[in-house]
Each structure stands twice: as C-alpha cells, then as structure tokens.
Amino acid sequence: MKIITAPNPILRKSSVPIAKIDNQTKGLVNQLINSLIDGGIGLAAPQIGQNKTIFIINLPQKKPQIFINPVIVSHSPKKQYFTITDAEEDNHHHGQVQPFLEGCLSLPKFYGTVRRWPKISAQWLDLDGKKRQKNLTGLGAIVFQHELDHLKGKLFPERIIKQDGQLYREEKNGQLKEISPQDIFNRL
Amino acid sequence: MKKNIVFSTVFFGSEKDSLIILKKALSLPYLKIATIVTQPPRPTGRGQSITPTPVEQFAKKNKLPLITPTKLNFKSYQIIKQQTPDLALLAAYGNLIPQRLINLFPQGIINVHPSLLPQFRGPTPVVQAILNNNRITGVSLFLIDNKIDHGPIIAQKKLVIKDNDTQESLAKNLFHLGAQLLAEKLPNYLEGHTPPEPQNHHQATFTKLLSRQDGQIKASWLKKALKGNRNLTNKVDRMIRAFYPWPGTYTIINGQRIKIISAHKEKNYLKLDLIQFPGRKPIVWNKNLIKSLFLNEI
C-alpha cells in the first residue's frame, strides 16, 4: 500500500469513527501494519487513503500497537518542546542539545519543532473491541498526538505556524535548511 | 564603560570549551558572576563513572556559586531570580532555556555559538563546518530567544579552517575567538550602542546530534583513499577530523571494527597514522597493515 503524501485532500479531511470492528476493520489494520516502512514510528488510516479513526504506533524495539477510535481524556497543563537525549553508552557531550524534530511519512523531507503535551491519558479500543486506557509520556505521547492530528485532518506544519516554531527541509546534501512553515502550508 | 557599574551575571555552560568563556567573564571587571548553571554529573567514558561537568569541577575548585539542575524548572528559576541578574552568558550549556527564564535578564542571555549564524544552527556546528568543506567558519554572539539559535546577532568574527583542524582544535579556537570578541563588544552592547541585528532566517541551516554510526567509513572508501582516489581521500580525511574526538571514526573489515584515530593527506593519498583493533591498544600505521586489512579483497 502506498503512503499518501501531501498535497492530498484525504489528509485534510476529518475521519469517521469505527462503528463496528469487523473483518474490514481488521483488513485495514493489516494494511496499516504492512505499510509501515523502516523508521516509521506511527501511521494513521488517512495516510493510506481511508478516512477512519484508526492509527498504529510502532516505537523502536516494540511491537506495533493498534488504536481504534482514540481520544485523549486528560493531559498535562502545558505543551512543551522535546529534546533528544543522546542514548549512546558514553554521554560524551553535556553541552549539546537538539530539539526533537517531528517528521511525517506524508511530508517526506520535512522536519520541525512542535510543542506537545508531555503527559497524556489516552483511551481507545483494541482489535477485540475492548476499551483500553493508558498514560503515555515521552516519544509515545508525541506520536499519539501526531497521529490523532491526522484523524482530524491536521498536519504538523499547521501546529508549527500556530506555535511560531521552526520548520526545516532536508536538502540533497543531507543538510537541514530552515523554511517558512506558511509557504509549505499553502501548498498542503 | 562607566566606572563602578557592575552587571550581575549568570553563566550557563557544561563543556570544557565553556570554561574559556567563563574564565574571560571572570576577568572582566564590570561583570560579577552571581551564579554558574551547569548540567548535573552524568555517566561518562568507558567505566561509566559519574563525572561532574568541567564547569562544575572548575566552580568547586574556585569556590564559585553553582547550581546543577536537571531541568530549568520553577525551582531553578527562583534561585536565579534571587540574584536579580542583569545579564547571562551561555556557552555549550545543553538545555533549552524556557521563555520565563529568558525574561529574567534585562540585558538578555548572550550565547556564544561556534558558527557564522544563521549557518549551522543546532548542536554540532563545528563538525558540520569541517564535513561541509567550508574554508571559513566563525563565532557568533547572539541573544537567545524562544527558538533554537535564532535570536539577533550582537557580533560575529570569521576564522579560517586549517587543513589539519579537528573538531576539538577548531572548537577550542572558535571559543577563544568568541571570548575575545565578547570582551571587545560587551561594553558597547551593555551601554546600548550596538543594537543586535536579526538573522537572515532564509539562509538558516540546522545541524543534528551525532551518533556513533555517523563515524563509520565504508571499507571501500577507505581502500580507494589509501590507493590515491582524490575525492575519497578528501572526504575520508574530513570525516576523521570532523569526528575527532567524538563520535570517532571506524571502518568494518572482515567483521572487525577498526578504529581510525588519526590520518593525514599526502597529495592524493590518505595516510593513516594511528589505528586501533578491537580490544587492543592503538598502533602506529605501517605498510604491512594494509595486507592484513584488505587481504580477503585483494
């Protein structure tokens, strides 16, 4: 299954909740899992052309997790930027800090700083239709909020504009060049 | 600078090179270092022993006021606020500064950043300047705002990158240049004579943190460089210099991870100087090693 990239109206549409988990739903979940390419940590149904409220999250070293009709029931008071802490065994440099740059499989080569809630309490249905609830922090919380945005037809540059954040495009030489999020947004 | 005016100053820094700026600040009669803020001790090196930052070690040795918060939360905000600071200096601190904290300083937070901003924002500007084959780089003094390395510039100075510069030597030279520039420009800035100039954001580039994998040199590249392929000699030589001392460079030959510690160029040839086999001490390069390295392929 090919992942839809912007601009495409499907990515900007609100998705419809799943009323009944049937074989069709299960087929869609399989498609999502099979479409997740190397390095992708999350994928929402609209990204493979279906405006339905399902996404999967695939954190490094973990199994893909399925979220049907997901919602955030509560969250920490303030949104914040995240940073990357170097997980290498010898943490050589104390003095370096890199903001976490969000990317999106539907917006290849674009990365940016997005403020998100550091802690959320999420609710969803699993594939058996059972209600699940969990507190998410760190990368899990970021990805959940990013994917939930997809279900509302929202792409991350929209957040960047609102928050006056920074957006970068990866150039051919691998360098990240800063670009105006408004320019990109007008083309989404 | 008028006499008898002393600016209460907070210093943020966590690296060996931060000390170059701190020592300069301590030597300026119109600054009083009210507090030093550095990262808390962290596991470093092979033994993963918990080591305080060089800044903490220096502060303790010289009995300077110090705090080492993990996060710049409300508690650290209040400690800093009590100093009624005028100004802050920041050099390789390693944490984002919340807007609330920025607002505490009437004269702002001046960051010493080792690149000619807006080029090479982010955590690894010195590495990227070498990798990118820049002839010239430099240092920027700018005011921190709510975005990364984005604030208006107080002063900049250029520096030519030498053929044998490593990340370590170039960073050190850039911070020395920054310290000198600070001493030169700070009085004027504090008196309001040099309004900071916004950066040209359309020209901005961003550098990323490095991981160990970034230091891998393909065995085929290394082989070609040793055989005198000019492009690859230049490329590999730049990698070795840019990644020294961290993350370091290595190649994988016959499943062995061989560290390349230093090398130099002779015309179009890459000449290795010091390499290290797994579990061994570093050895000086000699011609016989090429056979043991590439035997299976020749």
Tab-separated table of C-alpha atoms in Angstrom:
chain	number	residue	atom	x	y	z
A	1	MET	CA	0.000	0.000	0.000
A	2	LYS	CA	1.382	3.352	-0.987
A	3	ILE	CA	1.534	6.083	1.601
A	4	ILE	CA	-0.282	9.229	0.507
A	5	THR	CA	1.816	12.370	0.509
A	6	ALA	CA	0.707	15.987	0.677
A	7	PRO	CA	-0.948	17.728	-1.049
A	8	ASN	CA	-3.957	15.401	-0.994
A	9	PRO	CA	-7.467	16.290	0.247
A	10	ILE	CA	-7.707	12.965	2.122
A	11	LEU	CA	-5.012	14.175	4.515
A	12	ARG	CA	-7.011	17.309	5.342
A	13	LYS	CA	-10.349	15.604	5.992
A	14	SER	CA	-11.712	14.604	9.398
A	15	SER	CA	-12.002	10.836	9.811
A	16	VAL	CA	-15.125	8.866	10.696
A	17	PRO	CA	-15.243	6.713	13.848
A	18	ILE	CA	-15.339	2.945	13.536
A	19	ALA	CA	-18.861	1.819	14.478
A	20	LYS	CA	-18.171	-1.920	14.465
A	21	ILE	CA	-14.915	-3.818	14.432
A	22	ASP	CA	-15.395	-6.287	11.600
A	23	ASN	CA	-13.240	-8.025	9.033
A	24	GLN	CA	-12.996	-4.833	7.052
A	25	THR	CA	-11.501	-3.084	10.093
A	26	LYS	CA	-9.073	-5.941	10.593
A	27	GLY	CA	-8.082	-5.729	6.942
A	28	LEU	CA	-7.408	-2.022	7.326
A	29	VAL	CA	-5.246	-2.650	10.402
A	30	ASN	CA	-3.244	-5.239	8.455
A	31	GLN	CA	-2.756	-2.765	5.641
A	32	LEU	CA	-1.507	-0.179	8.116
A	33	ILE	CA	0.996	-2.592	9.643
A	34	ASN	CA	2.197	-3.736	6.234
A	35	SER	CA	2.549	-0.158	5.010
A	36	LEU	CA	4.724	0.938	7.893
A	37	ILE	CA	8.137	1.290	6.374
A	38	ASP	CA	11.510	1.186	8.075
A	39	GLY	CA	11.934	4.003	10.522
A	40	GLY	CA	8.238	4.890	10.636
A	41	ILE	CA	7.030	5.101	14.210
A	42	GLY	CA	3.357	5.702	13.505
A	43	LEU	CA	0.820	5.607	10.696
A	44	ALA	CA	-2.789	6.764	10.540
A	45	ALA	CA	-5.512	5.361	8.282
A	46	PRO	CA	-5.905	8.577	6.216
A	47	GLN	CA	-2.259	8.206	5.206
A	48	ILE	CA	-3.214	5.067	3.278
A	49	GLY	CA	-6.346	6.661	1.864
A	50	GLN	CA	-9.012	5.748	4.430
A	51	ASN	CA	-10.652	8.469	6.498
A	52	LYS	CA	-11.288	6.250	9.505
A	53	THR	CA	-10.207	6.819	13.084
A	54	ILE	CA	-7.510	4.184	13.357
A	55	PHE	CA	-3.785	4.531	13.736
A	56	ILE	CA	-0.856	2.377	14.737
A	57	ILE	CA	2.190	3.287	16.780
A	58	ASN	CA	5.413	1.388	16.302
A	59	LEU	CA	8.028	2.528	18.807
A	60	PRO	CA	11.611	1.288	18.405
A	61	GLN	CA	12.092	-2.197	19.863
A	62	LYS	CA	8.359	-2.646	20.415
A	63	LYS	CA	5.514	-4.356	18.601
A	64	PRO	CA	3.145	-2.172	16.588
A	65	GLN	CA	0.161	-1.160	18.712
A	66	ILE	CA	-3.326	-0.588	17.273
A	67	PHE	CA	-5.530	2.329	18.332
A	68	ILE	CA	-9.177	2.386	17.257
A	69	ASN	CA	-11.317	5.486	17.968
A	70	PRO	CA	-8.554	7.004	20.102
A	71	VAL	CA	-9.093	10.051	22.332
A	72	ILE	CA	-7.122	11.998	24.889
A	73	VAL	CA	-9.056	12.054	28.168
A	74	SER	CA	-6.632	14.239	30.110
A	75	HIS	CA	-3.221	15.819	29.652
A	76	SER	CA	-0.529	17.806	31.429
A	77	PRO	CA	-1.311	21.535	31.785
A	78	LYS	CA	1.277	22.874	29.349
A	79	LYS	CA	2.596	21.895	25.959
A	80	GLN	CA	6.375	21.860	25.577
A	81	TYR	CA	9.188	21.247	23.119
A	82	PHE	CA	11.069	17.988	23.473
A	83	THR	CA	14.775	17.405	23.196
A	84	ILE	CA	16.795	14.409	22.131
A	85	THR	CA	18.954	12.996	24.849
A	86	ASP	CA	21.726	11.021	23.367
A	87	ALA	CA	21.199	7.404	24.328
A	88	GLU	CA	24.721	6.357	23.359
A	89	GLU	CA	26.601	4.487	26.047
A	90	ASP	CA	29.047	7.247	26.823
A	91	ASN	CA	27.307	10.508	27.021
A	92	HIS	CA	30.262	12.468	25.826
A	93	HIS	CA	28.815	15.939	25.485
A	94	HIS	CA	26.903	17.621	28.234
A	95	GLY	CA	26.681	20.873	26.363
A	96	GLN	CA	24.801	19.779	23.267
A	97	VAL	CA	21.088	19.943	22.961
A	98	GLN	CA	18.927	19.134	19.990
A	99	PRO	CA	15.236	19.814	19.879
A	100	PHE	CA	13.194	16.782	18.879
A	101	LEU	CA	12.269	17.258	15.241
A	102	GLU	CA	8.953	15.788	14.200
A	103	GLY	CA	8.609	14.305	10.756
A	104	CYS	CA	5.760	12.725	8.825
A	105	LEU	CA	5.635	9.933	6.232
A	106	SER	CA	3.129	12.062	4.287
A	107	LEU	CA	5.530	15.023	4.219
A	108	PRO	CA	8.846	13.469	3.283
A	109	LYS	CA	11.971	15.554	3.968
A	110	PHE	CA	10.216	17.986	6.307
A	111	TYR	CA	11.056	18.206	9.984
A	112	GLY	CA	10.077	20.672	12.655
A	113	THR	CA	9.727	21.602	16.279
A	114	VAL	CA	6.244	21.020	17.656
A	115	ARG	CA	5.070	21.671	21.185
A	116	ARG	CA	3.052	18.767	22.541
A	117	TRP	CA	1.733	17.681	25.926
A	118	PRO	CA	4.468	15.721	27.701
A	119	LYS	CA	1.926	13.523	29.519
A	120	ILE	CA	-1.431	12.325	28.247
A	121	SER	CA	-4.017	9.852	29.354
A	122	ALA	CA	-5.307	8.093	26.253
A	123	GLN	CA	-8.360	5.936	25.648
A	124	TRP	CA	-9.080	3.690	22.668
A	125	LEU	CA	-10.475	0.343	21.527
A	126	ASP	CA	-8.257	-2.603	20.733
A	127	LEU	CA	-8.878	-5.010	17.877
A	128	ASP	CA	-11.183	-7.113	20.086
A	129	GLY	CA	-13.319	-4.043	20.733
A	130	LYS	CA	-12.131	-3.805	24.331
A	131	LYS	CA	-11.804	-0.362	25.876
A	132	ARG	CA	-8.219	0.440	26.867
A	133	GLN	CA	-6.708	3.315	28.781
A	134	LYS	CA	-3.068	4.189	29.344
A	135	ASN	CA	-0.876	7.089	30.384
A	136	LEU	CA	1.668	7.972	27.753
A	137	THR	CA	4.824	10.048	28.126
A	138	GLY	CA	7.850	10.933	26.006
A	139	LEU	CA	8.003	9.594	22.446
A	140	GLY	CA	4.780	7.593	22.909
A	141	ALA	CA	2.887	10.754	23.867
A	142	ILE	CA	4.349	12.723	20.941
A	143	VAL	CA	3.448	10.067	18.376
A	144	PHE	CA	-0.076	9.621	19.785
A	145	GLN	CA	-0.766	13.351	19.464
A	146	HIS	CA	0.751	13.468	15.960
A	147	GLU	CA	-1.384	10.538	14.755
A	148	LEU	CA	-4.508	11.900	16.440
A	149	ASP	CA	-3.944	15.115	14.466
A	150	HIS	CA	-4.038	13.043	11.257
A	151	LEU	CA	-7.516	11.809	12.197
A	152	LYS	CA	-8.607	15.446	12.441
A	153	GLY	CA	-7.070	16.349	9.105
A	154	LYS	CA	-4.268	18.276	10.743
A	155	LEU	CA	-0.633	18.122	9.621
A	156	PHE	CA	2.260	19.147	11.832
A	157	PRO	CA	3.291	22.324	9.919
A	158	GLU	CA	-0.111	23.718	10.909
A	159	ARG	CA	0.905	23.365	14.565
A	160	ILE	CA	4.262	24.958	13.836
A	161	ILE	CA	2.609	28.028	12.332
A	162	LYS	CA	0.318	28.388	15.335
A	163	GLN	CA	3.162	27.914	17.810
A	164	ASP	CA	5.640	30.026	15.849
A	165	GLY	CA	8.037	27.055	15.726
A	166	GLN	CA	10.761	26.112	13.259
A	167	LEU	CA	10.397	24.016	10.106
A	168	TYR	CA	13.270	22.516	8.118
A	169	ARG	CA	13.618	20.764	4.784
A	170	GLU	CA	16.305	18.165	4.193
A	171	GLU	CA	18.408	19.149	1.205
A	172	LYS	CA	20.145	16.755	-1.205
A	173	ASN	CA	23.402	17.038	0.748
A	174	GLY	CA	21.628	15.964	3.923
A	175	GLN	CA	21.651	19.462	5.408
A	176	LEU	CA	18.530	20.791	7.046
A	177	LYS	CA	17.526	24.181	5.705
A	178	GLU	CA	15.057	26.354	7.554
A	179	ILE	CA	11.921	27.221	5.595
A	180	SER	CA	8.827	29.244	6.222
A	181	PRO	CA	6.036	26.965	7.513
A	182	GLN	CA	3.476	29.278	5.918
A	183	ASP	CA	4.948	28.637	2.442
A	184	ILE	CA	4.623	24.901	2.963
A	185	PHE	CA	1.184	25.133	4.491
A	186	ASN	CA	-0.181	26.999	1.484
A	187	ARG	CA	0.775	24.012	-0.644
A	188	LEU	CA	-0.688	21.322	1.626
B	1	MET	CA	32.149	51.667	30.174
B	2	LYS	CA	31.282	53.827	33.126
B	3	LYS	CA	33.133	53.145	36.294
B	4	ASN	CA	31.559	51.449	39.292
B	5	ILE	CA	28.816	49.789	37.280
B	6	VAL	CA	28.842	46.061	37.808
B	7	PHE	CA	26.455	43.745	35.992
B	8	SER	CA	25.180	40.772	37.915
B	9	THR	CA	25.760	37.888	35.514
B	10	VAL	CA	24.637	34.260	35.384
B	11	PHE	CA	26.811	31.846	33.433
B	12	PHE	CA	25.404	28.756	31.690
B	13	GLY	CA	27.848	26.141	30.379
B	14	SER	CA	28.705	22.456	30.573
B	15	GLU	CA	31.732	21.709	28.389
B	16	LYS	CA	35.477	22.093	28.593
B	17	ASP	CA	35.202	24.861	25.998
B	18	SER	CA	32.564	26.663	28.103
B	19	LEU	CA	35.365	27.368	30.573
B	20	ILE	CA	37.137	29.542	28.004
B	21	ILE	CA	34.158	31.920	28.083
B	22	LEU	CA	33.672	31.649	31.857
B	23	LYS	CA	37.311	32.485	32.560
B	24	LYS	CA	37.113	35.513	30.272
B	25	ALA	CA	33.913	36.657	32.009
B	26	LEU	CA	35.573	36.314	35.407
B	27	SER	CA	38.382	38.573	34.199
B	28	LEU	CA	36.054	41.404	33.156
B	29	PRO	CA	35.845	43.985	35.995
B	30	TYR	CA	32.329	45.112	35.091
B	31	LEU	CA	30.815	41.627	35.426
B	32	LYS	CA	30.053	39.855	38.662
B	33	ILE	CA	29.368	36.155	38.206
B	34	ALA	CA	26.394	35.698	40.524
B	35	THR	CA	25.667	32.050	39.722
B	36	ILE	CA	27.003	29.347	37.459
B	37	VAL	CA	24.492	26.899	35.977
B	38	THR	CA	25.759	23.603	34.586
B	39	GLN	CA	24.378	20.148	33.780
B	40	PRO	CA	24.301	17.636	36.640
B	41	PRO	CA	27.001	14.932	36.795
B	42	ARG	CA	26.452	12.161	34.271
B	43	PRO	CA	27.982	8.789	33.459
B	44	THR	CA	30.866	9.279	31.043
B	45	GLY	CA	33.656	7.274	29.468
B	46	ARG	CA	34.212	3.542	29.468
B	47	GLY	CA	33.725	2.918	33.138
B	48	GLN	CA	30.501	4.960	33.079
B	49	SER	CA	31.637	6.669	36.243
B	50	ILE	CA	29.514	9.637	37.284
B	51	THR	CA	31.508	12.711	36.360
B	52	PRO	CA	30.701	16.344	37.078
B	53	THR	CA	30.988	18.685	34.086
B	54	PRO	CA	34.319	20.513	33.654
B	55	VAL	CA	32.402	23.668	34.622
B	56	GLU	CA	31.278	22.160	37.924
B	57	GLN	CA	34.803	20.977	38.673
B	58	PHE	CA	36.194	24.444	37.982
B	59	ALA	CA	33.482	26.179	40.036
B	60	LYS	CA	34.072	23.938	43.034
B	61	LYS	CA	37.826	24.320	42.869
B	62	ASN	CA	37.477	28.104	42.776
B	63	LYS	CA	34.585	28.215	45.253
B	64	LEU	CA	32.178	29.880	42.841
B	65	PRO	CA	28.388	29.763	43.387
B	66	LEU	CA	26.946	26.863	41.404
B	67	ILE	CA	23.692	25.079	40.644
B	68	THR	CA	23.315	21.853	38.620
B	69	PRO	CA	19.609	21.449	37.839
B	70	THR	CA	18.500	18.592	35.567
B	71	LYS	CA	15.703	20.785	34.278
B	72	LEU	CA	15.274	24.538	34.345
B	73	ASN	CA	12.066	24.320	36.304
B	74	PHE	CA	10.415	26.760	38.671
B	75	LYS	CA	12.892	25.986	41.473
B	76	SER	CA	15.941	26.928	39.391
B	77	TYR	CA	14.029	29.966	38.111
B	78	GLN	CA	13.564	31.182	41.688
B	79	ILE	CA	17.198	30.604	42.652
B	80	ILE	CA	18.328	32.622	39.642
B	81	LYS	CA	15.715	35.312	40.265
B	82	GLN	CA	17.079	35.874	43.773
B	83	GLN	CA	20.351	37.044	42.217
B	84	THR	CA	18.496	39.890	40.462
B	85	PRO	CA	20.641	39.286	37.402
B	86	ASP	CA	21.226	41.853	34.668
B	87	LEU	CA	22.678	39.526	32.103
B	88	ALA	CA	23.517	35.917	31.301
B	89	LEU	CA	26.243	34.344	29.215
B	90	LEU	CA	25.762	30.911	27.699
B	91	ALA	CA	28.306	28.631	26.051
B	92	ALA	CA	27.509	24.960	25.316
B	93	TYR	CA	25.066	24.532	28.185
B	94	GLY	CA	22.972	21.663	26.820
B	95	ASN	CA	19.423	22.500	27.804
B	96	LEU	CA	16.683	24.597	26.241
B	97	ILE	CA	16.026	27.851	28.103
B	98	PRO	CA	12.346	28.483	28.906
B	99	GLN	CA	10.939	31.874	27.934
B	100	ARG	CA	10.157	32.698	31.554
B	101	LEU	CA	13.836	32.381	32.394
B	102	ILE	CA	14.926	34.437	29.364
B	103	ASN	CA	12.642	37.231	30.584
B	104	LEU	CA	14.543	37.411	33.887
B	105	PHE	CA	17.530	39.100	32.270
B	106	PRO	CA	17.050	42.765	31.292
B	107	GLN	CA	20.167	42.585	29.094
B	108	GLY	CA	19.246	39.156	27.752
B	109	ILE	CA	21.149	35.899	27.520
B	110	ILE	CA	24.155	36.148	25.238
B	111	ASN	CA	25.008	32.846	23.562
B	112	VAL	CA	28.465	32.158	22.166
B	113	HIS	CA	27.772	29.896	19.170
B	114	PRO	CA	30.703	28.463	17.168
B	115	SER	CA	29.400	29.170	13.654
B	116	LEU	CA	28.543	32.124	11.453
B	117	LEU	CA	24.818	32.158	12.123
B	118	PRO	CA	22.354	31.621	10.514
B	119	GLN	CA	24.536	28.855	9.094
B	120	PHE	CA	24.844	25.731	11.268
B	121	ARG	CA	22.291	26.251	13.990
B	122	GLY	CA	21.875	23.340	16.393
B	123	PRO	CA	24.214	21.144	18.408
B	124	THR	CA	27.072	20.251	16.013
B	125	PRO	CA	28.144	23.398	14.093
B	126	VAL	CA	31.885	22.728	14.285
B	127	VAL	CA	31.586	19.171	12.952
B	128	GLN	CA	29.410	20.329	10.051
B	129	ALA	CA	31.760	23.152	9.098
B	130	ILE	CA	34.583	20.634	8.613
B	131	LEU	CA	32.420	17.979	6.901
B	132	ASN	CA	30.949	20.603	4.611
B	133	ASN	CA	34.448	21.554	3.456
B	134	ASN	CA	33.978	25.183	4.474
B	135	ARG	CA	37.110	27.293	4.107
B	136	ILE	CA	35.845	29.783	6.641
B	137	THR	CA	33.733	29.499	9.725
B	138	GLY	CA	33.399	31.736	12.750
B	139	VAL	CA	31.775	32.573	16.022
B	140	SER	CA	28.556	34.458	16.746
B	141	LEU	CA	27.385	36.299	19.836
B	142	PHE	CA	23.604	36.466	19.799
B	143	LEU	CA	20.675	36.972	22.123
B	144	ILE	CA	18.720	33.831	22.948
B	145	ASP	CA	15.048	33.892	22.020
B	146	ASN	CA	12.387	31.197	22.133
B	147	LYS	CA	13.739	29.360	19.068
B	148	ILE	CA	16.960	27.441	18.552
B	149	ASP	CA	19.956	29.672	17.702
B	150	HIS	CA	17.561	32.128	16.143
B	151	GLY	CA	17.978	35.402	18.088
B	152	PRO	CA	19.501	38.687	16.903
B	153	ILE	CA	23.258	38.901	16.488
B	154	ILE	CA	25.465	41.185	18.568
B	155	ALA	CA	28.759	40.401	16.863
B	156	GLN	CA	30.471	37.851	14.618
B	157	LYS	CA	34.041	37.061	13.726
B	158	LYS	CA	35.422	34.822	10.997
B	159	LEU	CA	38.096	32.163	11.295
B	160	VAL	CA	39.871	30.217	8.557
B	161	ILE	CA	39.639	26.443	8.969
B	162	LYS	CA	43.112	24.918	8.778
B	163	ASP	CA	43.793	21.760	6.769
B	164	ASN	CA	44.626	19.830	9.905
B	165	ASP	CA	41.880	21.216	12.134
B	166	THR	CA	39.861	18.664	14.057
B	167	GLN	CA	36.537	19.229	15.760
B	168	GLU	CA	38.485	19.545	19.017
B	169	SER	CA	41.038	22.108	17.823
B	170	LEU	CA	38.554	24.147	15.798
B	171	ALA	CA	36.012	24.336	18.636
B	172	LYS	CA	38.722	25.449	21.045
B	173	ASN	CA	39.938	28.148	18.654
B	174	LEU	CA	36.387	29.345	17.998
B	175	PHE	CA	35.590	29.688	21.685
B	176	HIS	CA	38.854	31.575	22.261
B	177	LEU	CA	37.854	33.879	19.430
B	178	GLY	CA	34.397	34.179	20.999
B	179	ALA	CA	35.892	35.097	24.374
B	180	GLN	CA	37.998	37.790	22.737
B	181	LEU	CA	35.012	39.109	20.798
B	182	LEU	CA	32.926	39.175	23.961
B	183	ALA	CA	35.487	41.267	25.818
B	184	GLU	CA	35.659	43.595	22.805
B	185	LYS	CA	31.931	44.066	22.171
B	186	LEU	CA	30.270	43.617	25.539
B	187	PRO	CA	30.892	47.145	26.912
B	188	ASN	CA	29.311	48.725	23.851
B	189	TYR	CA	26.404	46.335	23.911
B	190	LEU	CA	25.717	46.924	27.613
B	191	GLU	CA	25.711	50.677	27.031
B	192	GLY	CA	23.189	50.212	24.248
B	193	HIS	CA	25.465	51.421	21.447
B	194	THR	CA	25.244	48.287	19.294
B	195	PRO	CA	21.666	47.149	18.753
B	196	PRO	CA	21.572	43.445	17.820
B	197	GLU	CA	20.703	42.641	14.194
B	198	PRO	CA	18.124	39.984	13.268
B	199	GLN	CA	19.450	36.934	11.454
B	200	ASN	CA	18.567	36.229	7.850
B	201	HIS	CA	16.359	33.244	8.553
B	202	HIS	CA	16.054	32.218	4.893
B	203	GLN	CA	19.720	31.265	4.959
B	204	ALA	CA	19.447	29.140	8.075
B	205	THR	CA	20.707	25.556	8.232
B	206	PHE	CA	20.366	23.184	11.138
B	207	THR	CA	22.819	20.586	12.463
B	208	LYS	CA	21.841	17.369	14.201
B	209	LEU	CA	23.329	15.449	17.102
B	210	LEU	CA	25.728	12.738	16.091
B	211	SER	CA	25.563	9.071	16.876
B	212	ARG	CA	28.381	6.535	16.781
B	213	GLN	CA	27.154	5.245	13.402
B	214	ASP	CA	27.853	8.628	11.828
B	215	GLY	CA	31.562	7.838	12.240
B	216	GLN	CA	31.518	4.755	10.027
B	217	ILE	CA	33.782	4.982	6.997
B	218	LYS	CA	32.912	2.457	4.293
B	219	ALA	CA	35.771	-0.015	3.823
B	220	SER	CA	35.589	0.567	0.060
B	221	TRP	CA	36.033	4.315	0.539
B	222	LEU	CA	38.980	3.793	2.831
B	223	LYS	CA	40.600	1.415	0.382
B	224	LYS	CA	40.192	3.823	-2.511
B	225	ALA	CA	41.505	6.712	-0.410
B	226	LEU	CA	44.585	4.678	0.538
B	227	LYS	CA	45.083	3.981	-3.181
B	228	GLY	CA	45.042	7.670	-4.001
B	229	ASN	CA	41.472	8.484	-5.083
B	230	ARG	CA	41.498	12.223	-4.543
B	231	ASN	CA	37.794	12.743	-3.827
B	232	LEU	CA	37.604	9.955	-1.306
B	233	THR	CA	40.908	10.954	0.292
B	234	ASN	CA	39.475	14.405	0.936
B	235	LYS	CA	36.158	13.059	2.101
B	236	VAL	CA	37.580	10.458	4.488
B	237	ASP	CA	40.158	12.926	5.818
B	238	ARG	CA	37.376	15.407	6.594
B	239	MET	CA	35.359	12.741	8.377
B	240	ILE	CA	38.317	11.722	10.537
B	241	ARG	CA	38.996	15.345	11.534
B	242	ALA	CA	35.342	16.330	11.988
B	243	PHE	CA	34.527	13.360	14.215
B	244	TYR	CA	37.584	13.652	16.464
B	245	PRO	CA	37.301	13.085	19.391
B	246	TRP	CA	33.600	12.255	19.211
B	247	PRO	CA	31.989	10.082	17.879
B	248	GLY	CA	35.297	8.963	16.350
B	249	THR	CA	35.699	7.138	13.040
B	250	TYR	CA	35.891	3.441	12.323
B	251	THR	CA	35.627	1.010	9.488
B	252	ILE	CA	34.418	-2.579	9.414
B	253	ILE	CA	36.639	-5.047	7.597
B	254	ASN	CA	36.040	-8.809	7.774
B	255	GLY	CA	33.589	-8.226	10.588
B	256	GLN	CA	36.220	-6.398	12.664
B	257	ARG	CA	35.514	-2.884	13.827
B	258	ILE	CA	38.746	-0.963	13.406
B	259	LYS	CA	39.005	2.500	14.888
B	260	ILE	CA	40.753	5.162	12.867
B	261	ILE	CA	42.147	7.682	15.279
B	262	SER	CA	44.236	9.926	13.063
B	263	ALA	CA	45.400	10.269	9.480
B	264	HIS	CA	46.815	12.856	7.121
B	265	LYS	CA	46.909	13.559	3.401
B	266	GLU	CA	49.910	13.229	1.116
B	267	LYS	CA	48.938	14.568	-2.298
B	268	ASN	CA	46.003	12.391	-3.310
B	269	TYR	CA	46.753	9.650	-0.848
B	270	LEU	CA	45.244	9.158	2.556
B	271	LYS	CA	47.922	8.101	5.031
B	272	LEU	CA	46.721	6.574	8.261
B	273	ASP	CA	48.666	7.468	11.391
B	274	LEU	CA	47.018	5.738	14.319
B	275	ILE	CA	44.509	2.888	14.241
B	276	GLN	CA	43.089	0.534	16.842
B	277	PHE	CA	41.938	-3.097	16.535
B	278	PRO	CA	39.154	-4.306	18.827
B	279	GLY	CA	40.399	-4.927	22.343
B	280	ARG	CA	43.932	-3.731	21.526
B	281	LYS	CA	45.902	-0.589	22.154
B	282	PRO	CA	46.193	1.964	19.336
B	283	ILE	CA	49.029	1.185	16.930
B	284	VAL	CA	51.050	3.331	14.597
B	285	TRP	CA	50.201	2.596	10.981
B	286	ASN	CA	52.694	0.664	8.879
B	287	LYS	CA	52.574	-0.637	5.328
B	288	ASN	CA	52.174	-4.273	6.354
B	289	LEU	CA	48.848	-3.471	7.936
B	290	ILE	CA	47.208	-2.853	4.577
B	291	LYS	CA	47.657	-6.537	3.761
B	292	SER	CA	46.099	-7.673	6.986
B	293	LEU	CA	43.236	-5.249	6.458
B	294	PHE	CA	42.333	-5.949	2.873
B	295	LEU	CA	43.788	-9.445	2.345
B	296	ASN	CA	40.476	-11.058	1.522
B	297	GLU	CA	39.627	-8.463	-1.028
B	298	ILE	CA	42.865	-8.194	-2.936
